[in-house]
PDB file of C-alpha atoms in Angstrom:
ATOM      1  CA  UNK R 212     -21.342   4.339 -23.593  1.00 53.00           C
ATOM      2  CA  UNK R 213     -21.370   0.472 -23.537  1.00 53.00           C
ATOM      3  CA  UNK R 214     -20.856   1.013 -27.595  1.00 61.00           C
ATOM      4  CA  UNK R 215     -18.306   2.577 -27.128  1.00 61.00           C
ATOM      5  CA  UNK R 216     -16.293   0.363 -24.236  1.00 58.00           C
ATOM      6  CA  UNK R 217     -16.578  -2.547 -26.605  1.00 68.00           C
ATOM      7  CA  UNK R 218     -14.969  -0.453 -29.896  1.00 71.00           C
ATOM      8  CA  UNK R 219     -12.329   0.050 -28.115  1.00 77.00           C
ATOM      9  CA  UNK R 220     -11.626  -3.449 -26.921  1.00 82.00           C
ATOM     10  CA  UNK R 221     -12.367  -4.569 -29.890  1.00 83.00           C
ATOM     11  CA  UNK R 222      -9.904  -1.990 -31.465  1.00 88.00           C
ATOM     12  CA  UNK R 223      -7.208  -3.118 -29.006  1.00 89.00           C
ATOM     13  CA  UNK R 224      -7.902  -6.657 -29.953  1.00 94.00           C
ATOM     14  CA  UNK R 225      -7.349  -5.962 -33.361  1.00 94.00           C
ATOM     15  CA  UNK R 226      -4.456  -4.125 -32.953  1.00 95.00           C
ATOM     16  CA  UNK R 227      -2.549  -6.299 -30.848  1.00 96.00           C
ATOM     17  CA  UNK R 228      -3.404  -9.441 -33.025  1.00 97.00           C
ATOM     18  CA  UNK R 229      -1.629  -7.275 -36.025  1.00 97.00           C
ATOM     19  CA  UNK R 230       1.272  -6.790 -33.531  1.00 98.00           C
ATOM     20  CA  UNK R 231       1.650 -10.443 -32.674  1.00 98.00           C
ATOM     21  CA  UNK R 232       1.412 -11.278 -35.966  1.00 98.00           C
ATOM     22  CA  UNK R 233       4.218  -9.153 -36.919  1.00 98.00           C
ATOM     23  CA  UNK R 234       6.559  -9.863 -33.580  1.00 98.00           C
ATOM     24  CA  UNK R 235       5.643 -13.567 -34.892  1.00 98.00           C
ATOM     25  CA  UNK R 236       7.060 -12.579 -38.678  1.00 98.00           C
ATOM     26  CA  UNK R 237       9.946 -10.891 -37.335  1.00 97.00           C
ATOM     27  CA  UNK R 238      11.128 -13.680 -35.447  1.00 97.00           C
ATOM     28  CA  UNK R 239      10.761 -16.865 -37.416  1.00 97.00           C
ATOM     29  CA  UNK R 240      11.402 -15.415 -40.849  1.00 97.00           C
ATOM     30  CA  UNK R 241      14.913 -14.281 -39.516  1.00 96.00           C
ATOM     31  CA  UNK R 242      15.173 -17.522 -37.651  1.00 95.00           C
ATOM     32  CA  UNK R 243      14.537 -19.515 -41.084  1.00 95.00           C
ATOM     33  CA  UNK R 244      16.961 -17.524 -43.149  1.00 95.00           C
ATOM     34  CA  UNK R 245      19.785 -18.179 -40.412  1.00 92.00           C
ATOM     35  CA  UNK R 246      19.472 -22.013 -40.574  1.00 91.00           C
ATOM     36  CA  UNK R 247      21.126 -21.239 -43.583  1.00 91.00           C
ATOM     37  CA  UNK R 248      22.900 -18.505 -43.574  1.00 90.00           C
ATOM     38  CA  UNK R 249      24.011 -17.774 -39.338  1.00 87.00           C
ATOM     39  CA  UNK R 250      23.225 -14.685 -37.918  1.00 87.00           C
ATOM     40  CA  UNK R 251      23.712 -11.580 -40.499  1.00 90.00           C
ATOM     41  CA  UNK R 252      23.023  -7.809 -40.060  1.00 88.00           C
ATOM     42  CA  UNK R 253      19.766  -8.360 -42.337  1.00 92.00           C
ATOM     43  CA  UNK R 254      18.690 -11.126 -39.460  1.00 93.00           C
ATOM     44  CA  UNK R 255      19.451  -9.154 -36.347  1.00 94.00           C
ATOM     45  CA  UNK R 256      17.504  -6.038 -36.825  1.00 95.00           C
ATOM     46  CA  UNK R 257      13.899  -7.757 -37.226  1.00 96.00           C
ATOM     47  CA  UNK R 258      14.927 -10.293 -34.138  1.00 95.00           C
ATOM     48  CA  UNK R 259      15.656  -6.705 -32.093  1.00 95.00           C
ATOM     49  CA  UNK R 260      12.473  -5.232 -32.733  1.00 96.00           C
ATOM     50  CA  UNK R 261      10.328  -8.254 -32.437  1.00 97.00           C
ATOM     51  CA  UNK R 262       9.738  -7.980 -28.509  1.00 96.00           C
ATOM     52  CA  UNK R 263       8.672  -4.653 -28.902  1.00 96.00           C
ATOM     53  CA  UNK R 264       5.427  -5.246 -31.153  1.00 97.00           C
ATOM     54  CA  UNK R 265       4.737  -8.467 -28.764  1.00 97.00           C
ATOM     55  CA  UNK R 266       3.654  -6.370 -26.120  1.00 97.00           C
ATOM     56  CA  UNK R 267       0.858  -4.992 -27.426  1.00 97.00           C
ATOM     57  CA  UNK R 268      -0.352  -8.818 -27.868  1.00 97.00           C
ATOM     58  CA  UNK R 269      -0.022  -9.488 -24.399  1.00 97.00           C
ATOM     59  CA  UNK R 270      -1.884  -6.885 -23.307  1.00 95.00           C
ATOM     60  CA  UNK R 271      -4.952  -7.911 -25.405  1.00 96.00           C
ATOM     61  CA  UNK R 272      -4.463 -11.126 -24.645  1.00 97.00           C
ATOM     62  CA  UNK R 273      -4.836 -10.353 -20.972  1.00 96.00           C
ATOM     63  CA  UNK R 274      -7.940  -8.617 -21.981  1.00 93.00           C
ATOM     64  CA  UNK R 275      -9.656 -11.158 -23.910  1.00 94.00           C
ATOM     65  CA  UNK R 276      -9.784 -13.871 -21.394  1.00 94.00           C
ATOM     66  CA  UNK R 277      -8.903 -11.453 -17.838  1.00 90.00           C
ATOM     67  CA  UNK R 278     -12.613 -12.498 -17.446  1.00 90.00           C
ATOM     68  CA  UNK R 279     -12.017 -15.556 -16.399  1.00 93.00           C
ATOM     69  CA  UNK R 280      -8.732 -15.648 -15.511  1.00 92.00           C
ATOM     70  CA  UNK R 281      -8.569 -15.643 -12.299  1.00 91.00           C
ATOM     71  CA  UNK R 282      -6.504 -14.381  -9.214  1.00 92.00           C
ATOM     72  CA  UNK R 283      -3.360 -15.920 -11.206  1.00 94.00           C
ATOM     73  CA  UNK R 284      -4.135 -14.049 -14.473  1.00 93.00           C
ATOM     74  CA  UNK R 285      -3.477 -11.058 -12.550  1.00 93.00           C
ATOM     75  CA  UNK R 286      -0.350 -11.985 -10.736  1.00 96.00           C
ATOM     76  CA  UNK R 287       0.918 -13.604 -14.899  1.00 96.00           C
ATOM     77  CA  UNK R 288       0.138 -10.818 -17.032  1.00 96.00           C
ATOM     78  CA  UNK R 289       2.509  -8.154 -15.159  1.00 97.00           C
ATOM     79  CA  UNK R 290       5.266 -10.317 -14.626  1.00 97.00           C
ATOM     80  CA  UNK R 291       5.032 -11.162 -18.586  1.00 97.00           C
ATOM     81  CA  UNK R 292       4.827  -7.655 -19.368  1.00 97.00           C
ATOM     82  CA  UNK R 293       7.629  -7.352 -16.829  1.00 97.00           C
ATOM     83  CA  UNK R 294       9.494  -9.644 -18.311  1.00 97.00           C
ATOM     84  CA  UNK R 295       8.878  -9.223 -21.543  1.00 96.00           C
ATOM     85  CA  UNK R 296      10.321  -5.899 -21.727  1.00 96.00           C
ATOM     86  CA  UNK R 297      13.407  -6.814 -19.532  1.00 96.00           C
ATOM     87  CA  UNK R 298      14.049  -9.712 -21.894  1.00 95.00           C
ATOM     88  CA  UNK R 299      13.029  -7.080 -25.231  1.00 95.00           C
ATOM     89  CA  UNK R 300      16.028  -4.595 -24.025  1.00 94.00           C
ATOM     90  CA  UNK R 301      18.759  -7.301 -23.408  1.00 93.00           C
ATOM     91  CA  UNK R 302      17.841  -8.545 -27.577  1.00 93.00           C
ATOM     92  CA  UNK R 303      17.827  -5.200 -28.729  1.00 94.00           C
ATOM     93  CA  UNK R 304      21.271  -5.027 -27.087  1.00 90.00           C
ATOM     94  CA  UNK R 305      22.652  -7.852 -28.208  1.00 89.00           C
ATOM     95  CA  UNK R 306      21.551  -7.682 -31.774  1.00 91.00           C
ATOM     96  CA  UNK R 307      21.942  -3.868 -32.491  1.00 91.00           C
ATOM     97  CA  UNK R 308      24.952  -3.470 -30.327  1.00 89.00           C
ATOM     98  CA  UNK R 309      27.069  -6.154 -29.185  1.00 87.00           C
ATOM     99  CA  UNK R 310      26.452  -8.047 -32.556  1.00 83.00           C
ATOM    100  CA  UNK R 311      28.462  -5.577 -34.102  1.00 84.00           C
ATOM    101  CA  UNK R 312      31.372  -5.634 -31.742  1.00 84.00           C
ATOM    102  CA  UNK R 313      34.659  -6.907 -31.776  1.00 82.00           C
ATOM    103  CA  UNK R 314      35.459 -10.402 -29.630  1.00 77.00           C
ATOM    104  CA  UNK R 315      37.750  -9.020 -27.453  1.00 79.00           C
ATOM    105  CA  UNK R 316      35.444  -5.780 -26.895  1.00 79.00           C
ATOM    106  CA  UNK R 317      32.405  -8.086 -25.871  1.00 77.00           C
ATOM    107  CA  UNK R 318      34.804 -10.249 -23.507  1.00 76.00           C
ATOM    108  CA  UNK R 319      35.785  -6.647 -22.074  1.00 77.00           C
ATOM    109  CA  UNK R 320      32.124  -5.659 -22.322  1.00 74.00           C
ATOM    110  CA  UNK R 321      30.593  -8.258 -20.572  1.00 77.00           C
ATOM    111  CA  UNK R 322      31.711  -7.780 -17.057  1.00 80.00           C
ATOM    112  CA  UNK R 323      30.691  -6.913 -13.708  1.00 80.00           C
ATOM    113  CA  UNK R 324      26.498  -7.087 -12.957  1.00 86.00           C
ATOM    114  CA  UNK R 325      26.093  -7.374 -17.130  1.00 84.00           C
ATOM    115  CA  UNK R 326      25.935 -10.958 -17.175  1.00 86.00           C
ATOM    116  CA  UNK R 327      23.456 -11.527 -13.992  1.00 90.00           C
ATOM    117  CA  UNK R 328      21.218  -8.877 -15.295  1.00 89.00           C
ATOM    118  CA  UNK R 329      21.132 -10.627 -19.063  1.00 89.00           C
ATOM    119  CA  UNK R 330      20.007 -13.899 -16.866  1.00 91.00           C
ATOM    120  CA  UNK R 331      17.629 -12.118 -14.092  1.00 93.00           C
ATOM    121  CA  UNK R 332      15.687 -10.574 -17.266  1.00 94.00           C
ATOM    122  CA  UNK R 333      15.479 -14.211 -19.161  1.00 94.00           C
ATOM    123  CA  UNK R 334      14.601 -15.709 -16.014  1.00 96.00           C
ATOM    124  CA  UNK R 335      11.450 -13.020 -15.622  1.00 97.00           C
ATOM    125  CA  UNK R 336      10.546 -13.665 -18.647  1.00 97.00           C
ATOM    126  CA  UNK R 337      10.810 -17.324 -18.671  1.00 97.00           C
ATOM    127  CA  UNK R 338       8.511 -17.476 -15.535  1.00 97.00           C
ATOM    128  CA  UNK R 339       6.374 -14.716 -16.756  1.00 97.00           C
ATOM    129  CA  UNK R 340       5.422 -16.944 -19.944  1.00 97.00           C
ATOM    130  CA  UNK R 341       5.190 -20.133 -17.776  1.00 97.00           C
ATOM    131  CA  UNK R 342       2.613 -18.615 -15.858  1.00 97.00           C
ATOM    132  CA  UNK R 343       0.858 -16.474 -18.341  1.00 98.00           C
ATOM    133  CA  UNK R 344       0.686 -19.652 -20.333  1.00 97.00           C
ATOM    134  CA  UNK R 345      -0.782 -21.890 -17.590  1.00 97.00           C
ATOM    135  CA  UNK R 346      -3.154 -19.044 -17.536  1.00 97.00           C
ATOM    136  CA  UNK R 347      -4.073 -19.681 -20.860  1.00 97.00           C
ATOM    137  CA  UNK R 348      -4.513 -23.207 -20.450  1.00 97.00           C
ATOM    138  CA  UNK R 349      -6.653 -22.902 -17.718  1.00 96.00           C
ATOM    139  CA  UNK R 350      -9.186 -20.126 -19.148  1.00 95.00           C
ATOM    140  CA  UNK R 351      -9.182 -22.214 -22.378  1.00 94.00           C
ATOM    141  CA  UNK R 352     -10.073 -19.150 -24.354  1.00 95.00           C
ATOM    142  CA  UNK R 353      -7.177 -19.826 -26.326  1.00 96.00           C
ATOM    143  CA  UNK R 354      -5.972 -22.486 -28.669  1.00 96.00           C
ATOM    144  CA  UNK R 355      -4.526 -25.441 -26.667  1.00 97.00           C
ATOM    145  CA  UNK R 356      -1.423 -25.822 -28.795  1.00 97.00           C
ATOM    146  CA  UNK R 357       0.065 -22.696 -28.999  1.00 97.00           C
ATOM    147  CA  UNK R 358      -1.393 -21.960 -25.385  1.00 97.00           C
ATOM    148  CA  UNK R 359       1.088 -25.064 -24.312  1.00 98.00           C
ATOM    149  CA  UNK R 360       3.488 -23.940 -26.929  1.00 97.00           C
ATOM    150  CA  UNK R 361       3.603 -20.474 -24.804  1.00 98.00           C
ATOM    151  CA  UNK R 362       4.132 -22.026 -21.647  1.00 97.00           C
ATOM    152  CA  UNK R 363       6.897 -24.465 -22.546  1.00 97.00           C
ATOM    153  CA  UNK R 364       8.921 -23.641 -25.559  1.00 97.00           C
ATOM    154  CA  UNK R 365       9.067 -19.309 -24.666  1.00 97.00           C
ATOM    155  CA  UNK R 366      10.720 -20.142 -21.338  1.00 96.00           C
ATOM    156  CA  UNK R 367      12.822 -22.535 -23.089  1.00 94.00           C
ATOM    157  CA  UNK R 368      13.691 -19.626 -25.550  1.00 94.00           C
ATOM    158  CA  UNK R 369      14.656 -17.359 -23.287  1.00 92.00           C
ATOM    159  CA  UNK R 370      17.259 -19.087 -22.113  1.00 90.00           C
ATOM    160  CA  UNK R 371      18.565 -21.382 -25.299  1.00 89.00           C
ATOM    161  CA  UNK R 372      18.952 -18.485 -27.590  1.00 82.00           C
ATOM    162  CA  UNK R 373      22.255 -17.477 -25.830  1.00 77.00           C
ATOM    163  CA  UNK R 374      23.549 -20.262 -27.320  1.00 80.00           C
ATOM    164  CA  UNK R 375      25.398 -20.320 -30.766  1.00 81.00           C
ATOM    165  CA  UNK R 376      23.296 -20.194 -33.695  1.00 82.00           C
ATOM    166  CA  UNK R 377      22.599 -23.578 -34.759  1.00 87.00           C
ATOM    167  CA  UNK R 378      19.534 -25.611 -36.498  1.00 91.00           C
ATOM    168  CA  UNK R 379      18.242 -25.804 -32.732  1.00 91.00           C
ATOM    169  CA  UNK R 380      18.209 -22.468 -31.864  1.00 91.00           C
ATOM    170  CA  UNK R 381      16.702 -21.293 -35.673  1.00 94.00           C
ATOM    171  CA  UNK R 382      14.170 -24.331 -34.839  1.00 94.00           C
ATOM    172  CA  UNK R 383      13.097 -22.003 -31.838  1.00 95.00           C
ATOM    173  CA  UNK R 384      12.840 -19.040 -33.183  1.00 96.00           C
ATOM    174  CA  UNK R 385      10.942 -20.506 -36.354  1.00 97.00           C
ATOM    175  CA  UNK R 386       8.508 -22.559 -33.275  1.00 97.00           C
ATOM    176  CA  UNK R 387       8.349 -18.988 -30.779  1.00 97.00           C
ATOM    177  CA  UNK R 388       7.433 -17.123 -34.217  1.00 97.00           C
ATOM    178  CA  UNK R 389       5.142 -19.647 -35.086  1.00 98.00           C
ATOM    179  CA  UNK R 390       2.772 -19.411 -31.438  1.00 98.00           C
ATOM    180  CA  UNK R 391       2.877 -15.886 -31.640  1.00 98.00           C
ATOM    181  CA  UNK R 392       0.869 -16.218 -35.037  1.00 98.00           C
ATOM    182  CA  UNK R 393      -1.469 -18.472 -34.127  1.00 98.00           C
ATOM    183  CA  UNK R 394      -2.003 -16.688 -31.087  1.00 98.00           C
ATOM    184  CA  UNK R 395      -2.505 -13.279 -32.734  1.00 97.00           C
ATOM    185  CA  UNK R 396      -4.997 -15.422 -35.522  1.00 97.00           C
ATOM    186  CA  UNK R 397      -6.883 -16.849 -32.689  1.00 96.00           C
ATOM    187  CA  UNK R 398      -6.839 -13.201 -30.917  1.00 96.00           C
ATOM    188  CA  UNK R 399      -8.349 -11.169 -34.422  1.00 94.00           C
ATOM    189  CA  UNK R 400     -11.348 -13.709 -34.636  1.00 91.00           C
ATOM    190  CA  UNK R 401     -12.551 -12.489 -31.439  1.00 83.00           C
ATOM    191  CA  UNK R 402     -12.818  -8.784 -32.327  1.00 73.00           C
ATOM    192  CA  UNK R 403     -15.587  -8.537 -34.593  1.00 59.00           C
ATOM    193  CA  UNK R 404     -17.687 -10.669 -32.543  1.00 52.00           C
ATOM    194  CA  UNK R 405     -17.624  -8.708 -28.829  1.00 47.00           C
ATOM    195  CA  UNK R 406     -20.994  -8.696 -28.028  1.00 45.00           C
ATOM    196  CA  UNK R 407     -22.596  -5.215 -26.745  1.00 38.00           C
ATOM    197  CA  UNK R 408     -23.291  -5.152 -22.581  1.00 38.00           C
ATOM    198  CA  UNK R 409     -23.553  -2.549 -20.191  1.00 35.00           C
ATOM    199  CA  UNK R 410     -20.715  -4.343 -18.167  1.00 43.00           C
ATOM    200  CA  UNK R 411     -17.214  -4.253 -19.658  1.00 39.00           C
ATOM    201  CA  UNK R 412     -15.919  -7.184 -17.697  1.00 43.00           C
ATOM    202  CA  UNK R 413     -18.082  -9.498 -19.633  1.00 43.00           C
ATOM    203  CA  UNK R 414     -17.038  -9.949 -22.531  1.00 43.00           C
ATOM    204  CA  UNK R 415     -18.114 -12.695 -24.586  1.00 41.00           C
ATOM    205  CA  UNK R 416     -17.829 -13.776 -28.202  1.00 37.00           C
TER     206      UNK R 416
END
């Protein structure tokens, strides 16, 4: 039984560091090309999918270090999750939708409760990664660097990526890409390592 508790975290583990990894691909490669180039239909498909293969990250990264945690890690890892997939549906919007819209039809669009709700879910999201990442930094089963990285520079995406494309906001989605590898290479060496116990909240590697 305990055997097979720990394949499946360990399966989880895997597959959400191959999840990260790609939400981390899909983000800064896009965000590279459009230093050059601005935002393009080739760009704004990977950027709308991205959120969706984070999640599976976050949820073994809650795993791997809910042991230690703490009280907070509980209250952080749903409003992330929350969050995340709040923030998620307003990209896929505006890069598989509104991207592709006319000025005028955006300006027309854009009205009533659409613009709080676009800044309610980046503001979910921002605290939801401020707090999952103090998490992180606390439990210190994590990196430090992209642990702070996740704390300080996701919240900052959130909000700075409604601005026009520029070298800063490319910068940002090359830096955001760039945690969400390292987190997801720092997640995968952890998997084969699980010891076996009888107890499935401890974990240890």
């Amino acid at each position: 039984m305990a055997s097979s508790v720990n394949s499946s975290i360990s399966s989880t583990f895997r597959v959400g560091a191959l999840c990260g990894a790609l939400s981390g691909l899909l983000i800064a490669l896009p965000g590279l090309v459009e230093a050059f180039t601005g935002e393009t239909s080739a760009t704004s498909v990977p950027l709308a999918l991205a959120p969706a293969f984070a999640l599976p990250l976050l949820t073994a990264l809650h795993l791997r270090q809910g042991p230690v945690a703490g009280s907070l890690g509980k209250i952080a890892a749903p409003v992330n999750l929350i969050g995340l997939g709040l923030f998620g549906g307003a990209a896929f919007a505006s890069n598989l939708v509104i991207f592709y819209l006319d000025g005028d039809v955006v300006d027309e669009t854009l009205t009533g409760p659409t613009i709080p709700a676009l800044i309610g879910s980046a503001a979910v999201f921002a605290v939801g990664c401020a707090l999952f990442g103090a998490v992180m930094i606390r439990a210190r089963v994590f990196p430090r660097v992209p642990s702070w990285g996740y704390t300080v520079v996701l919240p900052l995406f959130a909000f700075l990526t409604a601005l026009p494309d520029s070298l800063l906001t490319s910068g940002l989605h090359v830096l955001v890409g760039g945690i969400l590898m390292w987190l997801s290479a720092a997640l995968w060496r952890t998997a084969p390592g699980v010891e076996h116990t009888t107890d499935p909240n401890r974990i240890r590697v």
